Structures are given as structure tokens and as C-alpha cells.
Coordinates of C-alpha atoms in Angstrom, one line a residue:
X11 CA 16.0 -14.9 -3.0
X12 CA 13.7 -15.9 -6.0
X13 CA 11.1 -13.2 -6.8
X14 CA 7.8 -15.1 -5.0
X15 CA 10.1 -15.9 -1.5
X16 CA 10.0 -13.6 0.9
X17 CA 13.1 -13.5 3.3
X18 CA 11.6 -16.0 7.2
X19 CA 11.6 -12.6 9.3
X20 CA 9.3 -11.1 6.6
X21 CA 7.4 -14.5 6.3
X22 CA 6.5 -14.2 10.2
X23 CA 5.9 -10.6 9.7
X24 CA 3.4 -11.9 7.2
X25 CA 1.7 -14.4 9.1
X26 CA 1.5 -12.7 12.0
X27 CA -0.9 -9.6 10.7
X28 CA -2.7 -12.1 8.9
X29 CA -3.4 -14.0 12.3
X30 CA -4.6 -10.5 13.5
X31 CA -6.9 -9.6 11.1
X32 CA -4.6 -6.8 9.2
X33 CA -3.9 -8.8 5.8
X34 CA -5.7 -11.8 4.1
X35 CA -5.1 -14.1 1.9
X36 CA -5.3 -11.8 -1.2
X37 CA -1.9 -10.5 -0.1
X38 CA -0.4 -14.0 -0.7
X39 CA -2.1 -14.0 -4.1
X40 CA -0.8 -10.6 -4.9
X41 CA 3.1 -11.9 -3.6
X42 CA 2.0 -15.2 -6.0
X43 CA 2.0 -12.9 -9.1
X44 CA 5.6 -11.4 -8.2
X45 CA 7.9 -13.6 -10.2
X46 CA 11.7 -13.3 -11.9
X47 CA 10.1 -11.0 -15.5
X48 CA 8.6 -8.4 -12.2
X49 CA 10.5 -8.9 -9.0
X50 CA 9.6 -5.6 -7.5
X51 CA 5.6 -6.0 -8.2
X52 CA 4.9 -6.3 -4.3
X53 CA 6.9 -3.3 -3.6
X54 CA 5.0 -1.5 -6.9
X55 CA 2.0 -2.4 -5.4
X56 CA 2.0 -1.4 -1.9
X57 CA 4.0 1.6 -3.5
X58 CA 0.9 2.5 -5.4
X59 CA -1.7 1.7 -3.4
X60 CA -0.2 4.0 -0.3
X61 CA -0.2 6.7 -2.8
X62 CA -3.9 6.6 -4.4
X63 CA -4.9 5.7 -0.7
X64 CA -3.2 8.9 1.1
X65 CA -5.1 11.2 -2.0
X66 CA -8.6 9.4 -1.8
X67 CA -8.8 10.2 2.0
X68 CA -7.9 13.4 1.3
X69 CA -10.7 13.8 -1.1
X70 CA -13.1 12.1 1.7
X71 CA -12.2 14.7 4.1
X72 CA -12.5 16.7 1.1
X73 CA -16.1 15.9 0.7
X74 CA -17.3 15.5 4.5
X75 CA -16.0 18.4 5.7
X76 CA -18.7 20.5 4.5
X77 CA -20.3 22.9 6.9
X78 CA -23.9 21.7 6.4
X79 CA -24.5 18.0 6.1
X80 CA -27.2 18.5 2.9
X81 CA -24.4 19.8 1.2
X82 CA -22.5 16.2 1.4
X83 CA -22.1 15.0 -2.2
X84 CA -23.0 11.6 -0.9
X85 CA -22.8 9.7 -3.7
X86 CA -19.5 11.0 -4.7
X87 CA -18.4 9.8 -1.3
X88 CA -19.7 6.0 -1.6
X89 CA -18.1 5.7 -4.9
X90 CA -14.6 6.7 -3.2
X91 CA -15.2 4.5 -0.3
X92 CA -15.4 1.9 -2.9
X93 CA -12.8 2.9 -4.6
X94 CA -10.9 2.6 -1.6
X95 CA -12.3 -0.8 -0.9
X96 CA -10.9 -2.3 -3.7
X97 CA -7.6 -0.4 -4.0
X98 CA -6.8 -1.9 0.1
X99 CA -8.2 -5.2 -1.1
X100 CA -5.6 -5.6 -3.7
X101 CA -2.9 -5.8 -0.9
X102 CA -4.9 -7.6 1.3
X103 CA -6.1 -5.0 3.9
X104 CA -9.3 -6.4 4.9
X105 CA -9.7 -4.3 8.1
X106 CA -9.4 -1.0 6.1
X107 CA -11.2 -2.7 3.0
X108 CA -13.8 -3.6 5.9
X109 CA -14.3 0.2 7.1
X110 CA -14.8 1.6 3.5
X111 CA -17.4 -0.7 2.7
X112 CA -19.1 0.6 6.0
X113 CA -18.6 4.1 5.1
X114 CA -20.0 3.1 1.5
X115 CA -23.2 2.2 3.2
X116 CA -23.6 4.9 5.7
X117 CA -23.4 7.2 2.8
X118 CA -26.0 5.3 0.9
X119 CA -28.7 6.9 3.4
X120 CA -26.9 10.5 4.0
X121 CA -25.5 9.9 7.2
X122 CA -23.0 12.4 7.9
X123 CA -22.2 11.4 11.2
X124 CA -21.6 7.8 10.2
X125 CA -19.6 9.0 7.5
X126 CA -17.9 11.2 9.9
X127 CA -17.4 8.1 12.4
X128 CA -16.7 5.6 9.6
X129 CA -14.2 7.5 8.0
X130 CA -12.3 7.9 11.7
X131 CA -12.2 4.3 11.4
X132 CA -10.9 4.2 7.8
X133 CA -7.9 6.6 9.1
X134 CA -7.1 4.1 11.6
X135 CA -7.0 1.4 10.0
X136 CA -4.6 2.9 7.0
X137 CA -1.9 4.2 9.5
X138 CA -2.2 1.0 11.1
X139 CA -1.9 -1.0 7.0
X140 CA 0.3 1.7 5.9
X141 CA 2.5 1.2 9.0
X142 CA 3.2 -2.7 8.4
X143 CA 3.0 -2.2 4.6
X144 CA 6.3 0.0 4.9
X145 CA 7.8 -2.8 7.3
X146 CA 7.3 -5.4 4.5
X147 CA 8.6 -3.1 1.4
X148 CA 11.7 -2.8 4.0
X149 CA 12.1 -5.9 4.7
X150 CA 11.9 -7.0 0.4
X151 CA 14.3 -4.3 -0.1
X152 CA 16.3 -5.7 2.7
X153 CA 16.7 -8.6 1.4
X154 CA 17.3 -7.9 -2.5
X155 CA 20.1 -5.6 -1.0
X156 CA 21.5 -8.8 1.3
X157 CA 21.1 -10.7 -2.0
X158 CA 22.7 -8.3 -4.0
X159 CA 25.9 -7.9 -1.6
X160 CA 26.1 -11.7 -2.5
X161 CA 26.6 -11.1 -5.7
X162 CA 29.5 -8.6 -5.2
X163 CA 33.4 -10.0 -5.4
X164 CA 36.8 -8.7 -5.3
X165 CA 37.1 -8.4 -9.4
X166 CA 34.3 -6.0 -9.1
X167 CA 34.1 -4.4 -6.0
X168 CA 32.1 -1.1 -7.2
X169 CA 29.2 -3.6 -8.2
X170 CA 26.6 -3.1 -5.0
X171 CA 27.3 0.8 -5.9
X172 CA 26.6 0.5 -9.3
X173 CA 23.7 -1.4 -8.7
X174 CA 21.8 1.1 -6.1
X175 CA 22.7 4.2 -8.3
X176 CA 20.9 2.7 -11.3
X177 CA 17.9 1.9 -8.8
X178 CA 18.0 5.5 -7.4
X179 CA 17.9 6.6 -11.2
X180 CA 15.2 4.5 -12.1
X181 CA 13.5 5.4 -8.7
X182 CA 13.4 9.3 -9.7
X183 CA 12.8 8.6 -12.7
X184 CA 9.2 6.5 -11.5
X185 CA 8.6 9.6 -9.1
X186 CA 8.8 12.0 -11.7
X187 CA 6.5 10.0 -13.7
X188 CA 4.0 9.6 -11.2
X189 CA 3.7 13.1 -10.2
X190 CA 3.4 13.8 -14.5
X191 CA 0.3 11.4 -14.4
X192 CA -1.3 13.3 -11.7

């Protein structure tokens, strides 16, 4: 597998939440940039984006969950919706990217119940993103693994082995990273 193919299960996977609305075309252009010097940017990616997305709508329940509505840092909000926007943009999640520009709005005027009721929405539509996001990274892993079993013969029969403990390695080695930078 080159590093812009995806495996035909994954390309139906693909196509078929883009037919329903979940992903647009930006996620094609974001699997475009993926190439032999960065085969794993998809994976980074969605990786990433999972992450900062899981901390900004803690920080939005964060902020709305204030006991009196005047106390709402509203603009505070609407810059994390838009945040959020363009962070499930970049992997082409134009329901959720859809929900936070709503939620950007609603804060505009101090609604705290359409912030509320927006931000419901945004929740629903990241399980539902993050859900099928995971089912792609599994299926790219898949089939760098099924690639990588192909490259294995009897002279070297450790070499699959070898190859996923360096990736574990390098795989702590990210997470540790990423939780430094926090």
C-alpha cells in the first residue's frame, strides 16, 4: 500500500460516511497530503484532533456549567466553538464542524440554553466522528500491518516483531511527548 491508498474496505468505509453527511471532501484532501516522506499523517491527524477535541469539550462544559447563566464567559465559549470548528474541519467532520459553528452563534447573543442545546449536539456528533475516525485509523494500521507481514520471509522471520516493537517505542515515546506539551 503506497502512502495516499487506502486499503477497498476502508475506501467504502470512506465513501459511505461521506454519502451520509459524516466526512467531506476535506478528508480526501487531508489523505491527499499523506505521501511515502509521512505515511502515518492521516493516522497523526485524527490522532490529534481526537485529542484537542476530547479537552476543548471538556473546557465547554467547563465554561457552561456555571450555575447562573450571567456568569457564562461567552466569548470565551465562541472562540472554543471555533476552535473546534476548525480542528473537526481539518478531518473532514462537517456535521460536528456544523454544530460548533451553531454553538459559536448562540453564544454570540448569551444564550445559555442554546449553548446548552448546541453543545448536546456537538457531543453527538463527536462520538458519532470519533467512532468512525477510530474505524479508519484501524483499518490504515490494518493494512500497513498486512503490508508489513508481506515483507517478512524465512531469512528473517523476527522481522514483523521487530518492526511493531520499534513502533510501540516510538508510540510511547509520541505519548510521553504529548502529555509534556500539555
Amino acid at each position: 500500500m503506497s502512502g495516499k491508498e487506502l486499503g477497498q474496505e476502508l475506501k467504502e468505509l470512506v465513501s459511505s460516511l461521506q454519502d451520509q453527511g459524516i466526512l467531506d471532501e476535506q478528508f480526501d484532501q487531508m489523505k491527499a497530503v499523506q505521501n511515502e516522506q509521512n505515511p502515518c499523517f492521516v493516522v497523526n491527524l485524527i490522532t490529534t484532533f481526537l485529542g484537542d477535541a476530547e479537552n476543548i469539550l471538556a473546557q465547554l462544559r467547563t465554561y457552561l456549567s456555571a450555575e447562573d447563566p450571567d456568569e457564562v464567559n461567552y466569548p470565551q465559549v465562541a472562540t472554543l466553538a471555533l476552535t473546534l470548528k476548525g480542528s473537526s474541519s481539518s478531518v473532514g467532520g462537517c456535521r460536528m464542524a456544523l454544530a460548533c459553528s451553531q454553538l459559536r452563534d448562540v453564544s454570540d447573543v448569551n444564550d445559555h440554553e442554546g449553548c446548552i442545546i448546541f453543545l448536546d449536539l456537538i457531543n453527538q456528533q463527536f462520538l458519532i466522528l470519533r467512532e468512525n475516525l477510530n474505524h479508519i485509523v484501524q483499518g490504515i494500521l490494518n493494512d500497513y500491518f498486512d503490508e508489513l507481514k508481506g515483507l517478512q520471509d524465512e531469512n528473517d522471520p523476527c522481522f514483523v516483531h521487530e518492526c511493531i516493537t520499534i513502533f510501540l517505542c516510538e508510540a510511547q515515546d509520541y505519548r510521553a511527548e504529548l502529555t509534556t506539551n500539555l
